[in-house]
PDB file of C-alpha atoms and ligand atoms in Angstrom:
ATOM      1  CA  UNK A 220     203.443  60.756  12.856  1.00  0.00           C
ATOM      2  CA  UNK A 221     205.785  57.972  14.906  1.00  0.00           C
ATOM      3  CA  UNK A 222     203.803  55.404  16.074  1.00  0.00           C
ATOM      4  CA  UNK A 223     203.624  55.399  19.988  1.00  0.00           C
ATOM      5  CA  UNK A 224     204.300  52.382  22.004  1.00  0.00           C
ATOM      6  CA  UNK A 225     202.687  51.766  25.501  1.00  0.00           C
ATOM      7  CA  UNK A 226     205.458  50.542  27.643  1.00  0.00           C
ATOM      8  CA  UNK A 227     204.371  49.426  31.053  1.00  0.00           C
ATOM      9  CA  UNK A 228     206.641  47.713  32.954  1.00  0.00           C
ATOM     10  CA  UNK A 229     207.218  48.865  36.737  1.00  0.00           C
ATOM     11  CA  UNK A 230     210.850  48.084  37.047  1.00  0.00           C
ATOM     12  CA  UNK A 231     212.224  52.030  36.332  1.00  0.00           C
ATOM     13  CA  UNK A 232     215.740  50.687  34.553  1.00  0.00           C
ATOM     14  CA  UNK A 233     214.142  48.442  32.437  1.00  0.00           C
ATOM     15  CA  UNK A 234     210.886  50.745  30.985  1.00  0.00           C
ATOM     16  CA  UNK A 235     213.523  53.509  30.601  1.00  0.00           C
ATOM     17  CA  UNK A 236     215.651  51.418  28.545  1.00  0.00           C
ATOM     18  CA  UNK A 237     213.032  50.581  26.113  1.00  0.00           C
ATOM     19  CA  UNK A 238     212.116  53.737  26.099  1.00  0.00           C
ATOM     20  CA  UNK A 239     215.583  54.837  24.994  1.00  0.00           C
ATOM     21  CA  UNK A 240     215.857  52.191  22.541  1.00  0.00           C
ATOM     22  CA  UNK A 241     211.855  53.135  21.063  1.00  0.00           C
ATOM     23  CA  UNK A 242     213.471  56.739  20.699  1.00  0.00           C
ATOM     24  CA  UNK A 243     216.197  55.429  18.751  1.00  0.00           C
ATOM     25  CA  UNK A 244     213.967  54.027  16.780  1.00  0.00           C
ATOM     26  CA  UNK A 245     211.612  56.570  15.424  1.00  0.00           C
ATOM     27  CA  UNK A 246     208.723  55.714  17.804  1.00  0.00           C
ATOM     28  CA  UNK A 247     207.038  57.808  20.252  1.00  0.00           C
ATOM     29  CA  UNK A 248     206.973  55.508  24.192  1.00  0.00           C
ATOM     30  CA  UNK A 249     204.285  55.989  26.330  1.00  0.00           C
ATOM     31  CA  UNK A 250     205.346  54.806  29.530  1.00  0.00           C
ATOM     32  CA  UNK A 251     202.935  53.115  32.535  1.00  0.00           C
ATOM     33  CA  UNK A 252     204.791  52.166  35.589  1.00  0.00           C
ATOM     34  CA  UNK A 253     201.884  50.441  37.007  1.00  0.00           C
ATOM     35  CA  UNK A 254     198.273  48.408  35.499  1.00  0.00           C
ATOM     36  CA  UNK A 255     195.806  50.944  36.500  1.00  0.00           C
ATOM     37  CA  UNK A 256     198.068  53.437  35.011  1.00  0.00           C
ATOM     38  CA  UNK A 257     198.330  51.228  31.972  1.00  0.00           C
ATOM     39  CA  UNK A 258     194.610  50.971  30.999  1.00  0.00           C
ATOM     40  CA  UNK A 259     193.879  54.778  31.319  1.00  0.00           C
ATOM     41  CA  UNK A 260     196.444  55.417  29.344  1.00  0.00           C
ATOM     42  CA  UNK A 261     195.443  52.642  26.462  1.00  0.00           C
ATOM     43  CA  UNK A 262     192.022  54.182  26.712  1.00  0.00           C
ATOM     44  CA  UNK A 263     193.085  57.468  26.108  1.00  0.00           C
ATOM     45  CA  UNK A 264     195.918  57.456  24.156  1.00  0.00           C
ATOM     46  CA  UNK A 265     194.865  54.724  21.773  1.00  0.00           C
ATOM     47  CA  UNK A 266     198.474  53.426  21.130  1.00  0.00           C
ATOM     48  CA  UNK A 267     199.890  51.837  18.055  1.00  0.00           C
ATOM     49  CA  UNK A 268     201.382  48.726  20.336  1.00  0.00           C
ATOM     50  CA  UNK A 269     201.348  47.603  23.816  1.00  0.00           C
ATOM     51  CA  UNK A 270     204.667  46.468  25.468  1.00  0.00           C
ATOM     52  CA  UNK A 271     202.959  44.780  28.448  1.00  0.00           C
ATOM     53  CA  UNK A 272     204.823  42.898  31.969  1.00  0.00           C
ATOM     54  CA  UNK A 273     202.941  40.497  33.556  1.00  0.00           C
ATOM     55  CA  UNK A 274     203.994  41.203  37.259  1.00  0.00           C
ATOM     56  CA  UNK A 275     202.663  44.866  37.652  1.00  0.00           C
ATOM     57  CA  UNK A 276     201.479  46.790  41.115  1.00  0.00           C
ATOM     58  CA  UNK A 277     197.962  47.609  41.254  1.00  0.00           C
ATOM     59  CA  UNK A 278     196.629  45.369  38.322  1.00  0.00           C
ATOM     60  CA  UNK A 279     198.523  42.639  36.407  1.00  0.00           C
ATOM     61  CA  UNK A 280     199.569  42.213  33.045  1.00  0.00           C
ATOM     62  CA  UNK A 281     196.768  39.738  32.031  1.00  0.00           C
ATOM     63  CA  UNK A 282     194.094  42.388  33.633  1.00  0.00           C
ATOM     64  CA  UNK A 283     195.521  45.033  31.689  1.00  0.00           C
ATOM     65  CA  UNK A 284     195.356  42.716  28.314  1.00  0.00           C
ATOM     66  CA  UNK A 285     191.521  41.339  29.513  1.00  0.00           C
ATOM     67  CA  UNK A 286     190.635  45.747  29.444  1.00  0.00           C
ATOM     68  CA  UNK A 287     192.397  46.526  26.628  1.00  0.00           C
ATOM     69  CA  UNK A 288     190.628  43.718  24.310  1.00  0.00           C
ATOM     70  CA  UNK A 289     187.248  44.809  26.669  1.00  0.00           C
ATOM     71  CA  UNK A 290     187.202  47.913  25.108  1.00  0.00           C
ATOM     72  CA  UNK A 291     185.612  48.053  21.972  1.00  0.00           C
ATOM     73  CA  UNK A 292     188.454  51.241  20.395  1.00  0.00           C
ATOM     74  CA  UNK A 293     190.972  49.136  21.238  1.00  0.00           C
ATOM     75  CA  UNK A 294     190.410  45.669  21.343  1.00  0.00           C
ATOM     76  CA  UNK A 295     192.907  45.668  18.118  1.00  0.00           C
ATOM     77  CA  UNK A 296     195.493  46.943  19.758  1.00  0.00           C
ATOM     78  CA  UNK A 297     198.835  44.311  19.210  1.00  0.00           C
ATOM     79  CA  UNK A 298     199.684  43.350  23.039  1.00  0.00           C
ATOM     80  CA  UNK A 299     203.456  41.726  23.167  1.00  0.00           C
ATOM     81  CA  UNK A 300     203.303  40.153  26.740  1.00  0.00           C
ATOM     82  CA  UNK A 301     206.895  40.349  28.530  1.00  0.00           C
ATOM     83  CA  UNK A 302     207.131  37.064  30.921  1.00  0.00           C
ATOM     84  CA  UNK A 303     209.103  35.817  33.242  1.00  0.00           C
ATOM     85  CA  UNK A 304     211.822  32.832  31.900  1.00  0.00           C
ATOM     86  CA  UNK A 305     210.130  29.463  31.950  1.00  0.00           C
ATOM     87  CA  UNK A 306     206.759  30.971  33.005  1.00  0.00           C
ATOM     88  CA  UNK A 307     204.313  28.385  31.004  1.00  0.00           C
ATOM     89  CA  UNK A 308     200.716  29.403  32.664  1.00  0.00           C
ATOM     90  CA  UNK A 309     201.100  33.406  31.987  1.00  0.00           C
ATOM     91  CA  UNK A 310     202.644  32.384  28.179  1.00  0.00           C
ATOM     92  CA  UNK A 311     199.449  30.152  27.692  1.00  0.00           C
ATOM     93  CA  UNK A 312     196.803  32.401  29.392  1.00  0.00           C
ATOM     94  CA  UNK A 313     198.703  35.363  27.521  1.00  0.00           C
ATOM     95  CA  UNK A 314     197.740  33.991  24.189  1.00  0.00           C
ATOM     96  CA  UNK A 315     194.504  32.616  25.532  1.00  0.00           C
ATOM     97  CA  UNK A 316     193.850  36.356  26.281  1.00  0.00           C
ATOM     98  CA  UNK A 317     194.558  37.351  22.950  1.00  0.00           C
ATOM     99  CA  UNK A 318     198.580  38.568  23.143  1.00  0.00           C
ATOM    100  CA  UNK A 319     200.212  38.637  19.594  1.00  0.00           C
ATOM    101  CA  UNK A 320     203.425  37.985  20.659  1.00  0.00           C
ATOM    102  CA  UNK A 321     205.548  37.472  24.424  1.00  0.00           C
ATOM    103  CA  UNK A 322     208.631  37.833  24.752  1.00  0.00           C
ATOM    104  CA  UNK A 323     210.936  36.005  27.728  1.00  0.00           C
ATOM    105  CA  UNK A 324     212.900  38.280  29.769  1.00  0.00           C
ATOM    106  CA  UNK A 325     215.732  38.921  30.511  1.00  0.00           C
ATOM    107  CA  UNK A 326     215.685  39.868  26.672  1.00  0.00           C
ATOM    108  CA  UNK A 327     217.468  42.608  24.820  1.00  0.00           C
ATOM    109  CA  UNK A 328     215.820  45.793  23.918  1.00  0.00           C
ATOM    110  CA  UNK A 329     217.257  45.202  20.004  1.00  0.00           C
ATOM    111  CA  UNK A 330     214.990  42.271  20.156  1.00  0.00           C
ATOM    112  CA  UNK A 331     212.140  43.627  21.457  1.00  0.00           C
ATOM    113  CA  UNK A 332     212.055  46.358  18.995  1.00  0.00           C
ATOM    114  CA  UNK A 333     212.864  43.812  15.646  1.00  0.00           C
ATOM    115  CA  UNK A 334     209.221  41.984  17.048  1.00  0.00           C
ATOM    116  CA  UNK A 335     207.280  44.969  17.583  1.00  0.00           C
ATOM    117  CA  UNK A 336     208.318  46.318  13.741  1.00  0.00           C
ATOM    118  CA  UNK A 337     207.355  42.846  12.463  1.00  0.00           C
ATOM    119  CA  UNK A 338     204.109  43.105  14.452  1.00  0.00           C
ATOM    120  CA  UNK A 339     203.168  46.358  13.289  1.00  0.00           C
ATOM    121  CA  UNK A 340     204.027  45.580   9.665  1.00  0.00           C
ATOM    122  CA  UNK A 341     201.492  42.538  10.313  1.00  0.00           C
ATOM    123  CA  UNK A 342     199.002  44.522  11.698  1.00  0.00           C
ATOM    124  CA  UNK A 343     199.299  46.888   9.256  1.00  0.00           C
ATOM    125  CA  UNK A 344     199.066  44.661   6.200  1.00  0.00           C
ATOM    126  CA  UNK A 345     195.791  42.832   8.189  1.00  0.00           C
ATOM    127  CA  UNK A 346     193.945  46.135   8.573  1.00  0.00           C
ATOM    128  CA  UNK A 347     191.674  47.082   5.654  1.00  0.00           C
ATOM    129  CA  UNK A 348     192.732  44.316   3.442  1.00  0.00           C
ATOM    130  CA  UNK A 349     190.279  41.862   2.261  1.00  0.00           C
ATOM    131  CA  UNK A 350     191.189  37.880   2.831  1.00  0.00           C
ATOM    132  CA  UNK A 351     193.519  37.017   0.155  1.00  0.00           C
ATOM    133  CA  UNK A 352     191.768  34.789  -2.103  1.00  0.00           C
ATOM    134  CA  UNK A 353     195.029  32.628  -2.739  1.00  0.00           C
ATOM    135  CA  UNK A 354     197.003  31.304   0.009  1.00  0.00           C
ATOM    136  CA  UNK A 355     200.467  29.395  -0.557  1.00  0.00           C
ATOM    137  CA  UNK A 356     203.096  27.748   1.173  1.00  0.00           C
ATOM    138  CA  UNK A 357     206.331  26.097  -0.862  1.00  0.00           C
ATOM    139  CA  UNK A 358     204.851  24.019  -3.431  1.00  0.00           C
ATOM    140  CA  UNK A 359     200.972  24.584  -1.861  1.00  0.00           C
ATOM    141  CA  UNK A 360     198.165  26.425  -3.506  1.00  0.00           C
ATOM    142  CA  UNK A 361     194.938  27.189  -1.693  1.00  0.00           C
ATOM    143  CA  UNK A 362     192.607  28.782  -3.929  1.00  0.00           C
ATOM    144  CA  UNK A 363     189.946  29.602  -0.930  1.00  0.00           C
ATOM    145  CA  UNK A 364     186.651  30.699  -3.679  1.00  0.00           C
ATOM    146  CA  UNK A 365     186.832  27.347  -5.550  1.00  0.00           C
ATOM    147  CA  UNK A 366     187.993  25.510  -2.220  1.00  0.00           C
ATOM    148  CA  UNK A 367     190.662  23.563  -3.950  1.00  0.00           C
ATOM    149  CA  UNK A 368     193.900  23.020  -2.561  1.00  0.00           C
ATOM    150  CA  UNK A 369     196.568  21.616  -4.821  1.00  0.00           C
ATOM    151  CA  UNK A 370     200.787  20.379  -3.953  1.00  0.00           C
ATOM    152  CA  UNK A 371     202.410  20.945  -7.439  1.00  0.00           C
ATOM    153  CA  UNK A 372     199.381  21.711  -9.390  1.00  0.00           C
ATOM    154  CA  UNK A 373     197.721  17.847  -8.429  1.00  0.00           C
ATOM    155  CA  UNK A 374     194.629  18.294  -6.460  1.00  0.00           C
ATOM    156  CA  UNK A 375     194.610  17.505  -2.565  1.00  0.00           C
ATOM    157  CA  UNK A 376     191.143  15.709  -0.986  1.00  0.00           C
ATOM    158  CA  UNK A 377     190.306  17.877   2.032  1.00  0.00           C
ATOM    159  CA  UNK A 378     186.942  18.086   3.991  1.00  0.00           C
ATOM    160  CA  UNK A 379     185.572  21.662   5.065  1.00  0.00           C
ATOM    161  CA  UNK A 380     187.020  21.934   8.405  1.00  0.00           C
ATOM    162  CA  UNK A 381     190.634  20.632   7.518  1.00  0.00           C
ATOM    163  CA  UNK A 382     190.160  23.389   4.633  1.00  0.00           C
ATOM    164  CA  UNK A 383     189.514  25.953   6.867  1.00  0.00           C
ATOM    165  CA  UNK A 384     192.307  25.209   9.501  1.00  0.00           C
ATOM    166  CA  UNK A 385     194.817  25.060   6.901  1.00  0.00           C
ATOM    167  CA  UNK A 386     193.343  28.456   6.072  1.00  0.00           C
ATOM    168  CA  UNK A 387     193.736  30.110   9.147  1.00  0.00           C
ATOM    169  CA  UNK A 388     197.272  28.400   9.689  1.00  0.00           C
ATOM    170  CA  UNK A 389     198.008  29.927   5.720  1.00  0.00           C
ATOM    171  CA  UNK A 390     197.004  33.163   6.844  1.00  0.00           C
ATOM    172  CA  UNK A 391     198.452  33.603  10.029  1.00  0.00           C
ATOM    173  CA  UNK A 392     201.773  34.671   8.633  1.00  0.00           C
ATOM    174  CA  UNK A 393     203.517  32.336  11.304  1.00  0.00           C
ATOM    175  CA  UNK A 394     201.902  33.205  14.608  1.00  0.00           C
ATOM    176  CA  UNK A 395     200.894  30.845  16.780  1.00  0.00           C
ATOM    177  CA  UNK A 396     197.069  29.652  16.786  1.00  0.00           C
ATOM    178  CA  UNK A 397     195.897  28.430  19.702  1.00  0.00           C
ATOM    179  CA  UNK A 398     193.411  25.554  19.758  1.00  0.00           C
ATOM    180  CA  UNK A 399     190.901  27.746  21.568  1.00  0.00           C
ATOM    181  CA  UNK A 400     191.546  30.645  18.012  1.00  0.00           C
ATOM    182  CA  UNK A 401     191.359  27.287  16.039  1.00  0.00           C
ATOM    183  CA  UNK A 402     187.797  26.593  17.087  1.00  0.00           C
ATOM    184  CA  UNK A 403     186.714  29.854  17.481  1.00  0.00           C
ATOM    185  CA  UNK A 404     187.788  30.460  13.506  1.00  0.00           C
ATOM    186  CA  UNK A 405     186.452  26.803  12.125  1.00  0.00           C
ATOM    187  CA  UNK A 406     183.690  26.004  14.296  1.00  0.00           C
ATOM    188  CA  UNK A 407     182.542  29.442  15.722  1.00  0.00           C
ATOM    189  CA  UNK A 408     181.708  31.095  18.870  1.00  0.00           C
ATOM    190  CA  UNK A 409     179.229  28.382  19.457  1.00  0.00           C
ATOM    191  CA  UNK A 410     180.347  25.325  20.138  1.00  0.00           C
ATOM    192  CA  UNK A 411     180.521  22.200  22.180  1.00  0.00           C
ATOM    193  CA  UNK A 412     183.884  20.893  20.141  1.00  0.00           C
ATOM    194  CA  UNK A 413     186.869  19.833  22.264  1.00  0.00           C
ATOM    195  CA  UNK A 414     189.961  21.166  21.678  1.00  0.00           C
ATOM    196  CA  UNK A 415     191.366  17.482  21.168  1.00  0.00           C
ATOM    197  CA  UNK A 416     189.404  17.907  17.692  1.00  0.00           C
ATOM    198  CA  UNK A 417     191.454  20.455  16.433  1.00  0.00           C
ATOM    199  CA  UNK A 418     194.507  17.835  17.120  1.00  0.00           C
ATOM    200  CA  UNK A 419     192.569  15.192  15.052  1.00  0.00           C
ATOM    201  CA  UNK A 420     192.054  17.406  12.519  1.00  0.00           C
ATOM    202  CA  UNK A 421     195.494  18.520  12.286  1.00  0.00           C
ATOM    203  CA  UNK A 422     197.000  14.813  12.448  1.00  0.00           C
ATOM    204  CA  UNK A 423     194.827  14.382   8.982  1.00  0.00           C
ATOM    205  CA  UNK A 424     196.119  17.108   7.428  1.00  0.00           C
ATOM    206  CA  UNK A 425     199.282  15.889   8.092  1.00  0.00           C
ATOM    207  CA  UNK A 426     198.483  12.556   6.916  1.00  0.00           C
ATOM    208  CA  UNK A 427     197.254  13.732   4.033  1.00  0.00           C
ATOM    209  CA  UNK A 428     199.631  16.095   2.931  1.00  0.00           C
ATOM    210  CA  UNK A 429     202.790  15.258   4.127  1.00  0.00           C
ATOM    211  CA  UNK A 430     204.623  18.589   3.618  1.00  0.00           C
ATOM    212  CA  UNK A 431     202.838  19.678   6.833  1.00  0.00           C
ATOM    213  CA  UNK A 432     204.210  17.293   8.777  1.00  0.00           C
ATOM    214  CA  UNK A 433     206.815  19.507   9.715  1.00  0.00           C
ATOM    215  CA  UNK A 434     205.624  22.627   8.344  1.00  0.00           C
ATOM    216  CA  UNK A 435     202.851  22.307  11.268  1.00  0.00           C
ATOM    217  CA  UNK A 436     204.567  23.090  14.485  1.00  0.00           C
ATOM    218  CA  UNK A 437     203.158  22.218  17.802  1.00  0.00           C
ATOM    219  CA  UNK A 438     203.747  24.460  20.307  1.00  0.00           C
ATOM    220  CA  UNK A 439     203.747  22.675  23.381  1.00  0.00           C
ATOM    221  CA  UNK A 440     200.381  23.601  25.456  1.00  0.00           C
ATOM    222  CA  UNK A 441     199.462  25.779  23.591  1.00  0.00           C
ATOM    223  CA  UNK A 442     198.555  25.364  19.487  1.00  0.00           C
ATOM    224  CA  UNK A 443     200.013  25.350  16.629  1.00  0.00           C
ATOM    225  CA  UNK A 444     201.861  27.565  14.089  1.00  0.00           C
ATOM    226  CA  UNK A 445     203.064  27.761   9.933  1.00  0.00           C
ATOM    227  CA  UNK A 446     207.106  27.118  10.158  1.00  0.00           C
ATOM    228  CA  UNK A 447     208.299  29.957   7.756  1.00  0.00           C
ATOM    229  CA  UNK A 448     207.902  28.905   4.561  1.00  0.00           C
TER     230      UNK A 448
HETATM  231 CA1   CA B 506     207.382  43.555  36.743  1.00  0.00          CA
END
């Protein structure tokens, strides 16, 4: 079966375009000129991906994204948010939100198709598969059951929660973490932490294994993310 993409965009040239290029591609578009249009149709078509604008008639792109991760048979859906050039505050409340990806327009519909393959070969490899025990990165070994992390086979000092955001930046296969998935992952739904700690934290681990200090990326305002390795 192709997998279907959710396009919703209400500029007519530009969803058709994707639409073409989707075709092209083996998928099956679903197209939603408008929000409201948009979240009935994720509801009941349950689709594979979500192309999603931000500036959309009727409801937004961010309202469409807040229903679709709302509803329990699709919160999983992959969302790629399409923004506006330069637009910080939708990028940053976009990822907030829970978006996998954005991409800035004007963009080209080759591009936008290369992401959503790499997304869905993400999402696929995520589903169903257990955590991966070992984690590694160049020369770095994480074995996560003994909690040992080693550069070139010598041991590497770490306390829990450095351990654990090095884990989630290990296995995020080069996303971007915010600080707000950060705490959410290390510290839980339940806390009081400031997102300042998760800088802390990360300034150790780059103190302490200097590798990271430009494998760690900051992305401005928002979190962090793994350079490829
Ligand atoms: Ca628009």
């Amino acid at each position: 079966m192709p997998r279907s993409i959710l396009v919703v965009e209400d500029e007519k040239e530009i969803r058709d375009l994707l639409a073409l290029y989707l075709r092209k591609e083996g998928f099956s578009p679903l197209l939603a000129p408008d929000g409201e249009t948009a979240i009935l149709s994720a509801r009941r078509e349950k689709p594979d991906l979500v192309l999603l604008d931000i500036l959309l008639p009727k409801a937004d792109g961010l309202e469409v994204l807040r229903a679709i991760r709302t509803t329990p048979e699709i919160a999983g859906t992959p969302v790629v948010m399409l923004t506006a050039k330069g637009d910080e505050t939708d990028r940053i409340v976009g990822l907030e939100l829970g978006a996998d990806d954005y991409i800035p327009k004007p963009f080209s519909p080759r591009e936008v198709v290369a992401r959503i393959k790499a997304i869905l070969r993400r999402s696929h490899a995520a589903a169903g598969e257990p955590e991966p025990a070992l984690l590694s990165y160049r020369e770095l070994r994480m074995d996560v059951g003994r909690h040992e992390v080693r550069i070139q086979g010598k041991p590497v000092s770490l306390t829990s929660k450095e351990f654990r955001i090095l884990q989630a930046l290990l296995a995020s296969s080069g996303r971007v973490l915010s600080r707000e998935a950060i705490l959410r992952k290390v510290w839980g739904e339940d806390t009081h932490v400031i997102d300042r700690t998760v800088d802390v934290h990360i300034a150790k681990l780059r103190q302490k294994i200097p590798l990271l200090v430009k494998a760690i990326e900051t992305v401005k305002d928002v979190g962090y993310k793994l350079r490829e390795g």
